[in-house]
Amino acid sequence: MIAIVDYDAGNIRSVCNALERLGAEYVLTDDPQTIRTADKVILPGVGNAAEAMASLRSKGLCEVIRNRRKPVLGICVGMQIMCRDSEEGNAQCLGIFDSHVRLFEKTPDIKIPHMGWNTIGNFDSKLLKGLPKGTYVYFVHSYYPTLCPDTIATCKHGDTLFSAALKYECFYGTQFHPEKSGDAGEQILKNFLAL
Amino acid sequence: MVAKRIIPCLDVKDGRVVKGINFEGIKEVGDAVDMGVQYSKDGADELVYLDISASHEGRRTFVDLVGKIAKGINIPFTVGGGIGSLDDASRLLDAGADKISINSAAIADPSLISKIAGKYGNQFVVVAIDAKCIDGQWMCTTHGGRNLTEVELFSWAKKAQDLGAGEILFTSMDHDGTKAGYACEAYARMCSELSIPVIASGGAGSIKDIVDVLTVGKADAALAASIFHYGEIAIPDLKKAIAAEGISVRL
């Protein structure tokens, strides 16, 4: 069974819809026991990292997620709050990935938010299996996770190379939105479900 | 590098996609979900659905439809038409829309932009602007181009950005429906003045027109309706042509 963490983090509906398109069964829940025992957990997220952390904390879910030994997938802000910390609202995060979340620096040649389809590279992971080189995925974000030993895919916006995907033990995260990334995104979700 | 986007626009009336040739001659072209699925298979990067229903009944039907679209398609989509309050935006977000576009209501009350962006983030708010060039000056219009305002286009676009718009969707009413090309000069100016993405709309008649607005016009995305609906341009052909020009595009 798949648990999608329900913690007031924006457009959770689109992750539910993506799983329905794949015919996967899921529950949308904030119940610690369900999240502790689920085969797979997805931590979605759109919005603000500090608020997302506050919401996770108030629901008593931080330790539950950190202590899991079965796959967890964080998406966008859901991934950012699995990093060490975020410049967005100076949030202390879950510290699962050895990455810091920083605001893109404004320069004349880039637009912020980094919004739209961009290519990912250098990936080597079961999560990204079957994706051809130069695959485009859909991003919407103003803050990015820095490169770190957990980086399994990179992306470049302007001069900034950042982590497009991360992995540490059973924890996975994507800065992009697989649920909005067309066929490539569906492949990634299928890969996660097959872990 | 972020790819330039191709965005088919679908006008929806009472749950069906229609195309108005002119104000009287509205023609039905298909089912909103089926068309969206087909466009996403063809390689559209994003979709825009505009509700042109005038009635409350039509508006309710549209919210239900947004739920169905969200279930059916696996690429981002924006919805617009008649959004006048934070509650309207919330209903569409809950139904599954990735972004909303506001137009006349934002001109009437610019704080609507900051209210919606403050709650759901800048990326959720597209400010749509319909403008026409009068004596060399670009002026905004509302209500589908029927009402001319005293708001100047470029200053309004800048203000919308400052209030929290994540993107500007600028339609040139002088070019819309002409199929004679986009208002490239105006887009180039807007793109150089703003730091948020600009979507160009109005005037697409050929592949070259779209290539031009993405290069000369510097637009981040090109939106078109009828040339896609009537199969005049196939999206895969269009994207190949754009890539052949050395423009970064998702194939």
Tab-separated table of C-alpha atoms in Angstrom:
chain	number	residue	atom	x	y	z
A	1	MET	CA	0.000	0.000	0.000
A	2	ILE	CA	1.144	3.518	-0.858
A	3	ALA	CA	0.632	6.388	1.556
A	4	ILE	CA	0.575	9.937	0.203
A	5	VAL	CA	1.304	12.275	3.090
A	6	ASP	CA	-1.535	14.747	3.531
A	7	TYR	CA	-0.026	17.807	5.173
A	8	ASP	CA	-1.578	20.890	3.557
A	9	ALA	CA	1.225	21.138	1.028
A	10	GLY	CA	-0.529	22.557	-2.002
A	11	ASN	CA	-1.638	20.572	-4.983
A	12	ILE	CA	-1.544	17.030	-3.570
A	13	ARG	CA	-4.422	16.109	-5.880
A	14	SER	CA	-2.129	15.921	-8.901
A	15	VAL	CA	0.014	13.214	-7.274
A	16	CYS	CA	-3.150	11.242	-6.471
A	17	ASN	CA	-4.311	11.615	-10.074
A	18	ALA	CA	-0.962	10.402	-11.404
A	19	LEU	CA	-1.142	7.246	-9.267
A	20	GLU	CA	-4.717	6.669	-10.423
A	21	ARG	CA	-3.586	6.890	-14.051
A	22	LEU	CA	-1.054	4.165	-13.253
A	23	GLY	CA	-3.756	2.066	-11.573
A	24	ALA	CA	-1.906	2.160	-8.236
A	25	GLU	CA	-3.829	2.021	-4.976
A	26	TYR	CA	-3.019	4.654	-2.402
A	27	VAL	CA	-4.312	6.364	0.700
A	28	LEU	CA	-4.064	10.077	1.362
A	29	THR	CA	-3.274	10.255	5.052
A	30	ASP	CA	-1.631	12.105	7.936
A	31	ASP	CA	-1.921	9.141	10.299
A	32	PRO	CA	1.551	8.335	11.744
A	33	GLN	CA	0.851	4.604	12.060
A	34	THR	CA	-0.270	4.294	8.412
A	35	ILE	CA	2.777	6.261	7.231
A	36	ARG	CA	5.076	4.141	9.415
A	37	THR	CA	3.849	0.827	7.980
A	38	ALA	CA	3.063	1.688	4.325
A	39	ASP	CA	5.132	-0.104	1.656
A	40	LYS	CA	5.816	3.211	-0.058
A	41	VAL	CA	5.404	6.787	1.065
A	42	ILE	CA	5.145	9.842	-1.166
A	43	LEU	CA	5.759	13.267	0.342
A	44	PRO	CA	4.373	15.758	-2.181
A	45	GLY	CA	4.696	19.472	-1.916
A	46	VAL	CA	4.152	22.804	-3.521
A	47	GLY	CA	4.569	25.959	-1.525
A	48	ASN	CA	6.835	27.076	1.246
A	49	ALA	CA	9.491	24.862	2.899
A	50	ALA	CA	9.225	26.467	6.334
A	51	GLU	CA	5.447	26.082	6.335
A	52	ALA	CA	5.671	22.521	5.086
A	53	MET	CA	8.112	21.664	7.898
A	54	ALA	CA	5.864	23.335	10.478
A	55	SER	CA	2.910	21.342	9.212
A	56	LEU	CA	4.848	18.065	9.263
A	57	ARG	CA	6.045	18.811	12.806
A	58	SER	CA	2.575	19.691	14.088
A	59	LYS	CA	1.315	16.364	12.782
A	60	GLY	CA	4.137	14.514	14.523
A	61	LEU	CA	5.435	13.076	11.263
A	62	CYS	CA	9.121	14.117	11.212
A	63	GLU	CA	10.491	11.115	13.118
A	64	VAL	CA	8.026	8.760	11.434
A	65	ILE	CA	9.420	9.677	8.029
A	66	ARG	CA	13.053	9.794	9.124
A	67	ASN	CA	12.820	6.332	10.688
A	68	ARG	CA	11.342	4.587	7.665
A	69	ARG	CA	13.280	1.696	6.143
A	70	LYS	CA	11.037	1.302	3.088
A	71	PRO	CA	10.979	3.648	0.078
A	72	VAL	CA	9.992	7.283	0.478
A	73	LEU	CA	9.725	9.697	-2.454
A	74	GLY	CA	9.754	13.432	-1.826
A	75	ILE	CA	8.582	15.672	-4.663
A	76	CYS	CA	9.570	19.346	-5.025
A	77	VAL	CA	9.120	20.985	-1.608
A	78	GLY	CA	8.550	17.453	-0.265
A	79	MET	CA	12.120	16.717	-1.374
A	80	GLN	CA	13.485	20.030	-0.129
A	81	ILE	CA	12.297	19.382	3.411
A	82	MET	CA	14.166	16.056	3.329
A	83	CYS	CA	17.409	18.066	2.930
A	84	ARG	CA	19.433	19.593	5.776
A	85	ASP	CA	17.980	23.075	5.703
A	86	SER	CA	16.345	25.622	3.428
A	87	GLU	CA	16.899	29.321	2.907
A	88	GLU	CA	13.150	29.607	2.425
A	89	GLY	CA	11.967	30.813	5.825
A	90	ASN	CA	15.329	29.618	7.287
A	91	ALA	CA	13.871	26.183	7.835
A	92	GLN	CA	15.695	23.383	9.608
A	93	CYS	CA	14.655	20.335	7.621
A	94	LEU	CA	14.665	16.561	8.087
A	95	GLY	CA	18.372	16.157	7.342
A	96	ILE	CA	18.005	12.972	5.297
A	97	PHE	CA	19.832	14.265	2.215
A	98	ASP	CA	23.181	15.972	2.679
A	99	SER	CA	22.055	18.998	0.692
A	100	HIS	CA	21.222	22.620	1.424
A	101	VAL	CA	18.306	24.367	-0.272
A	102	ARG	CA	19.203	27.778	-1.674
A	103	LEU	CA	17.436	30.564	-3.531
A	104	PHE	CA	18.448	30.958	-7.188
A	105	GLU	CA	20.577	34.020	-7.616
A	106	LYS	CA	18.938	36.665	-9.806
A	107	THR	CA	20.927	37.273	-12.966
A	108	PRO	CA	19.786	38.927	-16.190
A	109	ASP	CA	19.871	35.689	-18.180
A	110	ILE	CA	17.683	33.505	-15.985
A	111	LYS	CA	14.079	33.663	-14.943
A	112	ILE	CA	12.894	32.853	-11.448
A	113	PRO	CA	10.939	30.715	-10.708
A	114	HIS	CA	12.738	28.089	-12.782
A	115	MET	CA	9.559	27.038	-14.517
A	116	GLY	CA	9.068	24.700	-17.403
A	117	TRP	CA	10.738	21.724	-19.043
A	118	ASN	CA	14.446	21.196	-18.563
A	119	THR	CA	16.821	18.303	-19.148
A	120	ILE	CA	18.373	16.185	-16.447
A	121	GLY	CA	21.758	14.520	-16.680
A	122	ASN	CA	24.258	12.227	-14.978
A	123	PHE	CA	21.721	9.904	-13.526
A	124	ASP	CA	22.424	6.482	-12.234
A	125	SER	CA	19.651	5.056	-10.140
A	126	LYS	CA	16.775	2.601	-10.208
A	127	LEU	CA	14.452	5.571	-9.856
A	128	LEU	CA	15.521	6.964	-13.232
A	129	LYS	CA	15.898	3.654	-15.051
A	130	GLY	CA	14.860	3.627	-18.701
A	131	LEU	CA	15.125	7.362	-19.263
A	132	PRO	CA	17.101	8.365	-22.333
A	133	LYS	CA	19.901	10.901	-22.098
A	134	GLY	CA	18.638	14.455	-22.225
A	135	THR	CA	15.191	13.613	-20.880
A	136	TYR	CA	12.999	16.650	-20.248
A	137	VAL	CA	11.065	16.898	-16.987
A	138	TYR	CA	8.865	19.652	-15.560
A	139	PHE	CA	10.188	22.031	-12.903
A	140	VAL	CA	8.529	24.825	-10.911
A	141	HIS	CA	10.698	26.219	-8.144
A	142	SER	CA	12.657	29.233	-6.906
A	143	TYR	CA	14.846	27.321	-4.423
A	144	TYR	CA	17.147	24.466	-5.371
A	145	PRO	CA	18.982	21.677	-3.544
A	146	THR	CA	22.765	21.969	-3.830
A	147	LEU	CA	24.892	19.170	-5.264
A	148	CYS	CA	25.941	16.591	-2.675
A	149	PRO	CA	27.047	12.944	-2.446
A	150	ASP	CA	23.344	11.926	-2.587
A	151	THR	CA	22.781	13.589	-5.977
A	152	ILE	CA	21.602	11.076	-8.595
A	153	ALA	CA	20.595	13.554	-11.303
A	154	THR	CA	21.565	17.114	-12.058
A	155	CYS	CA	19.953	20.020	-13.842
A	156	LYS	CA	21.261	23.410	-14.870
A	157	HIS	CA	19.438	26.722	-14.654
A	158	GLY	CA	21.557	29.635	-15.845
A	159	ASP	CA	24.981	28.948	-14.356
A	160	THR	CA	23.648	26.998	-11.400
A	161	LEU	CA	24.028	23.231	-11.449
A	162	PHE	CA	21.783	21.677	-8.818
A	163	SER	CA	20.382	18.337	-7.667
A	164	ALA	CA	17.409	17.352	-9.813
A	165	ALA	CA	17.113	14.082	-7.900
A	166	LEU	CA	18.589	12.698	-4.692
A	167	LYS	CA	18.872	9.290	-3.079
A	168	TYR	CA	20.021	8.179	0.361
A	169	GLU	CA	19.326	4.580	1.410
A	170	CYS	CA	15.553	4.100	0.947
A	171	PHE	CA	14.888	7.816	0.495
A	172	TYR	CA	14.404	9.381	-2.933
A	173	GLY	CA	13.584	12.896	-3.969
A	174	THR	CA	12.933	14.793	-7.177
A	175	GLN	CA	13.036	18.570	-7.505
A	176	PHE	CA	10.900	18.258	-10.656
A	177	HIS	CA	7.306	17.057	-10.764
A	178	PRO	CA	7.108	13.507	-12.154
A	179	GLU	CA	3.315	13.734	-11.908
A	180	LYS	CA	3.415	16.562	-14.484
A	181	SER	CA	6.333	15.338	-16.601
A	182	GLY	CA	4.433	13.455	-19.272
A	183	ASP	CA	5.594	9.954	-20.191
A	184	ALA	CA	9.050	10.446	-18.613
A	185	GLY	CA	7.392	11.306	-15.315
A	186	GLU	CA	5.141	8.267	-15.521
A	187	GLN	CA	8.201	6.079	-16.047
A	188	ILE	CA	9.815	7.530	-12.903
A	189	LEU	CA	6.693	6.931	-10.832
A	190	LYS	CA	6.490	3.370	-12.182
A	191	ASN	CA	10.143	2.860	-11.247
A	192	PHE	CA	9.432	4.092	-7.730
A	193	LEU	CA	6.417	1.829	-7.368
A	194	ALA	CA	8.540	-1.123	-8.537
A	195	LEU	CA	11.345	-0.549	-5.978
B	1	MET	CA	18.393	25.271	-20.331
B	2	VAL	CA	14.646	25.658	-19.975
B	3	ALA	CA	12.883	24.639	-23.172
B	4	LYS	CA	10.643	27.041	-25.039
B	5	ARG	CA	7.051	25.888	-24.637
B	6	ILE	CA	4.270	25.227	-27.102
B	7	ILE	CA	0.851	25.725	-25.574
B	8	PRO	CA	-2.439	24.890	-27.295
B	9	CYS	CA	-5.282	26.975	-25.929
B	10	LEU	CA	-8.764	25.520	-25.634
B	11	ASP	CA	-11.844	27.720	-25.193
B	12	VAL	CA	-14.503	25.877	-23.235
B	13	LYS	CA	-18.205	26.604	-23.208
B	14	ASP	CA	-20.501	24.435	-21.099
B	15	GLY	CA	-17.922	21.665	-20.970
B	16	ARG	CA	-17.075	21.525	-24.687
B	17	VAL	CA	-14.174	23.027	-26.599
B	18	VAL	CA	-15.365	25.689	-29.024
B	19	LYS	CA	-13.760	28.123	-31.383
B	20	GLY	CA	-15.324	31.467	-32.059
B	21	ILE	CA	-14.724	32.567	-35.634
B	22	ASN	CA	-16.212	35.863	-34.597
B	23	PHE	CA	-18.495	36.742	-31.747
B	24	GLU	CA	-21.623	35.186	-33.262
B	25	GLY	CA	-20.130	32.166	-34.955
B	26	ILE	CA	-19.076	29.807	-32.182
B	27	LYS	CA	-18.252	26.339	-33.410
B	28	GLU	CA	-17.784	23.212	-31.344
B	29	VAL	CA	-14.498	21.435	-31.968
B	30	GLY	CA	-14.376	18.619	-29.451
B	31	ASP	CA	-14.225	17.161	-25.972
B	32	ALA	CA	-11.934	19.025	-23.559
B	33	VAL	CA	-10.348	15.986	-21.914
B	34	ASP	CA	-9.919	13.959	-25.126
B	35	MET	CA	-8.331	16.912	-26.874
B	36	GLY	CA	-6.010	17.552	-23.934
B	37	VAL	CA	-4.871	13.941	-23.877
B	38	GLN	CA	-4.236	14.010	-27.626
B	39	TYR	CA	-2.278	17.269	-27.411
B	40	SER	CA	-0.133	15.927	-24.596
B	41	LYS	CA	0.589	12.794	-26.687
B	42	ASP	CA	1.512	15.041	-29.610
B	43	GLY	CA	4.082	16.834	-27.458
B	44	ALA	CA	2.309	19.953	-26.196
B	45	ASP	CA	4.274	21.260	-23.207
B	46	GLU	CA	1.352	22.727	-21.395
B	47	LEU	CA	-2.324	23.450	-21.994
B	48	VAL	CA	-4.514	26.451	-21.322
B	49	TYR	CA	-8.270	26.030	-20.851
B	50	LEU	CA	-10.331	29.202	-20.923
B	51	ASP	CA	-13.895	29.138	-19.686
B	52	ILE	CA	-16.005	31.337	-21.927
B	53	SER	CA	-19.334	30.339	-20.374
B	54	ALA	CA	-21.290	33.349	-19.274
B	55	SER	CA	-23.654	31.632	-16.853
B	56	HIS	CA	-23.217	30.395	-13.292
B	57	GLU	CA	-24.275	26.956	-14.483
B	58	GLY	CA	-21.507	27.022	-17.073
B	59	ARG	CA	-18.956	28.043	-14.435
B	60	ARG	CA	-19.895	25.112	-12.192
B	61	THR	CA	-19.626	22.745	-15.150
B	62	PHE	CA	-16.143	24.151	-15.775
B	63	VAL	CA	-14.914	23.365	-12.246
B	64	ASP	CA	-16.122	19.768	-12.672
B	65	LEU	CA	-14.389	19.653	-16.020
B	66	VAL	CA	-11.106	20.884	-14.499
B	67	GLY	CA	-11.264	17.882	-12.157
B	68	LYS	CA	-11.630	15.555	-15.147
B	69	ILE	CA	-8.811	17.251	-17.056
B	70	ALA	CA	-6.525	16.907	-14.018
B	71	LYS	CA	-7.270	13.196	-13.866
B	72	GLY	CA	-6.765	12.684	-17.571
B	73	ILE	CA	-3.600	14.551	-18.530
B	74	ASN	CA	-0.010	14.222	-17.319
B	75	ILE	CA	1.329	17.677	-18.225
B	76	PRO	CA	0.684	21.035	-16.530
B	77	PHE	CA	-2.375	23.075	-17.380
B	78	THR	CA	-3.618	26.585	-16.698
B	79	VAL	CA	-7.256	27.533	-16.383
B	80	GLY	CA	-8.781	30.943	-16.802
B	81	GLY	CA	-11.923	32.839	-17.591
B	82	GLY	CA	-14.079	34.648	-15.076
B	83	ILE	CA	-11.780	34.256	-12.062
B	84	GLY	CA	-12.616	37.220	-9.860
B	85	SER	CA	-11.676	36.220	-6.328
B	86	LEU	CA	-9.335	34.150	-4.189
B	87	ASP	CA	-12.216	31.710	-3.648
B	88	ASP	CA	-12.578	31.170	-7.403
B	89	ALA	CA	-8.857	30.429	-7.598
B	90	SER	CA	-9.010	28.078	-4.605
B	91	ARG	CA	-11.856	26.083	-6.174
B	92	LEU	CA	-9.833	25.585	-9.355
B	93	LEU	CA	-6.668	24.647	-7.444
B	94	ASP	CA	-8.653	22.095	-5.437
B	95	ALA	CA	-10.040	20.697	-8.680
B	96	GLY	CA	-6.464	20.129	-9.852
B	97	ALA	CA	-5.417	23.152	-11.922
B	98	ASP	CA	-1.663	23.836	-11.896
B	99	LYS	CA	-2.073	27.532	-12.582
B	100	ILE	CA	-4.874	30.023	-12.962
B	101	SER	CA	-4.934	33.020	-15.252
B	102	ILE	CA	-6.602	36.269	-14.277
B	103	ASN	CA	-7.310	39.101	-16.640
B	104	SER	CA	-10.045	41.738	-16.277
B	105	ALA	CA	-10.389	41.162	-12.525
B	106	ALA	CA	-6.689	41.906	-11.996
B	107	ILE	CA	-6.964	45.214	-13.822
B	108	ALA	CA	-10.008	46.128	-11.742
B	109	ASP	CA	-8.283	45.068	-8.521
B	110	PRO	CA	-4.524	44.503	-8.821
B	111	SER	CA	-4.323	43.277	-5.206
B	112	LEU	CA	-6.027	40.088	-6.400
B	113	ILE	CA	-2.648	39.069	-7.860
B	114	SER	CA	-0.841	39.381	-4.524
B	115	LYS	CA	-3.708	37.717	-2.656
B	116	ILE	CA	-3.626	34.609	-4.834
B	117	ALA	CA	0.174	34.534	-5.166
B	118	GLY	CA	0.561	35.040	-1.409
B	119	LYS	CA	-1.578	32.002	-0.721
B	120	TYR	CA	-0.529	29.602	-3.476
B	121	GLY	CA	2.780	30.939	-4.749
B	122	ASN	CA	3.793	33.056	-7.737
B	123	GLN	CA	4.035	29.995	-9.981
B	124	PHE	CA	0.263	29.536	-9.652
B	125	VAL	CA	-0.645	32.973	-11.005
B	126	VAL	CA	-0.616	33.812	-14.696
B	127	VAL	CA	-1.673	37.361	-15.477
B	128	ALA	CA	-3.329	37.467	-18.886
B	129	ILE	CA	-3.324	40.777	-20.692
B	130	ASP	CA	-5.262	41.615	-23.857
B	131	ALA	CA	-3.830	44.744	-25.422
B	132	LYS	CA	-4.005	46.714	-28.630
B	133	CYS	CA	-1.761	49.328	-30.126
B	134	ILE	CA	-3.407	52.741	-30.385
B	135	ASP	CA	-1.433	55.596	-31.943
B	136	GLY	CA	1.802	53.792	-31.211
B	137	GLN	CA	0.927	53.024	-27.600
B	138	TRP	CA	-0.012	49.591	-26.309
B	139	MET	CA	-3.127	49.852	-24.162
B	140	CYS	CA	-4.828	47.107	-22.125
B	141	THR	CA	-8.370	46.016	-22.828
B	142	THR	CA	-10.739	43.957	-20.702
B	143	HIS	CA	-13.708	41.675	-21.254
B	144	GLY	CA	-12.277	39.953	-24.263
B	145	GLY	CA	-11.081	43.133	-25.923
B	146	ARG	CA	-14.428	44.909	-25.760
B	147	ASN	CA	-13.456	47.514	-23.185
B	148	LEU	CA	-10.465	49.740	-23.712
B	149	THR	CA	-8.771	50.862	-20.486
B	150	GLU	CA	-6.317	53.649	-19.753
B	151	VAL	CA	-3.787	51.148	-18.476
B	152	GLU	CA	-0.572	51.028	-20.486
B	153	LEU	CA	0.632	47.508	-21.328
B	154	PHE	CA	4.307	47.503	-20.304
B	155	SER	CA	3.845	49.333	-17.024
B	156	TRP	CA	0.951	47.035	-16.146
B	157	ALA	CA	2.989	43.923	-16.944
B	158	LYS	CA	5.803	45.196	-14.706
B	159	LYS	CA	3.356	45.972	-11.929
B	160	ALA	CA	1.784	42.512	-12.246
B	161	GLN	CA	5.244	40.982	-11.911
B	162	ASP	CA	5.964	43.093	-8.823
B	163	LEU	CA	2.647	42.033	-7.271
B	164	GLY	CA	3.563	38.365	-7.641
B	165	ALA	CA	2.556	37.149	-11.105
B	166	GLY	CA	4.556	34.078	-12.107
B	167	GLU	CA	4.008	34.566	-15.839
B	168	ILE	CA	2.462	37.020	-18.257
B	169	LEU	CA	0.202	35.786	-21.056
B	170	PHE	CA	0.028	38.701	-23.453
B	171	THR	CA	-2.423	38.580	-26.347
B	172	SER	CA	-2.232	41.201	-29.037
B	173	MET	CA	-5.808	41.949	-29.994
B	174	ASP	CA	-4.495	43.508	-33.206
B	175	HIS	CA	-3.000	40.176	-34.245
B	176	ASP	CA	-5.426	37.686	-32.679
B	177	GLY	CA	-7.279	35.745	-35.360
B	178	THR	CA	-5.331	37.262	-38.254
B	179	LYS	CA	-2.890	34.336	-38.736
B	180	ALA	CA	-0.402	36.930	-39.963
B	181	GLY	CA	2.223	36.447	-37.260
B	182	TYR	CA	2.732	37.555	-33.669
B	183	ALA	CA	3.489	41.085	-32.442
B	184	CYS	CA	7.192	40.212	-32.178
B	185	GLU	CA	8.463	43.694	-31.382
B	186	ALA	CA	6.122	44.103	-28.428
B	187	TYR	CA	7.088	40.682	-27.040
B	188	ALA	CA	10.796	41.416	-27.378
B	189	ARG	CA	10.325	44.627	-25.427
B	190	MET	CA	8.225	42.950	-22.736
B	191	CYS	CA	10.718	40.087	-22.338
B	192	SER	CA	13.602	42.498	-21.918
B	193	GLU	CA	11.714	44.472	-19.264
B	194	LEU	CA	10.462	41.526	-17.190
B	195	SER	CA	12.210	38.775	-15.252
B	196	ILE	CA	9.268	36.350	-15.398
B	197	PRO	CA	8.314	34.200	-18.418
B	198	VAL	CA	6.164	35.718	-21.156
B	199	ILE	CA	3.704	33.656	-23.195
B	200	ALA	CA	2.912	35.045	-26.636
B	201	SER	CA	-0.590	34.736	-28.012
B	202	GLY	CA	-2.384	36.003	-31.079
B	203	GLY	CA	-1.478	35.772	-34.720
B	204	ALA	CA	-0.012	32.307	-35.280
B	205	GLY	CA	-0.601	31.212	-38.851
B	206	SER	CA	2.493	29.214	-39.694
B	207	ILE	CA	5.466	27.409	-38.208
B	208	LYS	CA	7.612	30.390	-39.133
B	209	ASP	CA	5.396	32.738	-37.117
B	210	ILE	CA	5.977	30.618	-34.027
B	211	VAL	CA	9.728	30.331	-34.623
B	212	ASP	CA	9.842	34.124	-35.043
B	213	VAL	CA	8.094	34.926	-31.787
B	214	LEU	CA	10.415	32.547	-29.891
B	215	THR	CA	13.544	34.069	-31.456
B	216	VAL	CA	12.973	37.652	-32.611
B	217	GLY	CA	10.155	38.062	-30.073
B	218	LYS	CA	12.217	36.360	-27.314
B	219	ALA	CA	9.018	34.844	-25.894
B	220	ASP	CA	9.336	31.913	-23.496
B	221	ALA	CA	6.279	30.175	-24.876
B	222	ALA	CA	3.938	30.427	-27.831
B	223	LEU	CA	0.242	29.883	-27.446
B	224	ALA	CA	-2.161	29.179	-30.292
B	225	ALA	CA	-5.610	27.747	-30.767
B	226	SER	CA	-7.148	27.301	-34.188
B	227	ILE	CA	-4.023	26.235	-36.080
B	228	PHE	CA	-3.756	23.290	-33.701
B	229	HIS	CA	-7.475	22.492	-33.421
B	230	TYR	CA	-7.958	22.322	-37.164
B	231	GLY	CA	-4.771	20.381	-37.739
B	232	GLU	CA	-3.157	23.156	-39.800
B	233	ILE	CA	0.054	22.651	-37.875
B	234	ALA	CA	0.934	19.333	-36.252
B	235	ILE	CA	2.815	19.820	-32.983
B	236	PRO	CA	5.511	17.192	-33.735
B	237	ASP	CA	6.323	18.958	-37.056
B	238	LEU	CA	6.350	22.316	-35.338
B	239	LYS	CA	8.734	21.132	-32.631
B	240	LYS	CA	11.107	19.577	-35.142
B	241	ALA	CA	11.165	22.853	-37.050
B	242	ILE	CA	11.875	24.805	-33.856
B	243	ALA	CA	14.695	22.429	-32.878
B	244	ALA	CA	16.148	22.756	-36.383
B	245	GLU	CA	16.543	26.480	-35.679
B	246	GLY	CA	18.739	25.617	-32.716
B	247	ILE	CA	16.086	26.554	-30.151
B	248	SER	CA	15.904	24.411	-27.038
B	249	VAL	CA	12.614	22.528	-27.200
B	250	ARG	CA	11.273	19.293	-25.696
B	251	LEU	CA	11.032	16.616	-28.381
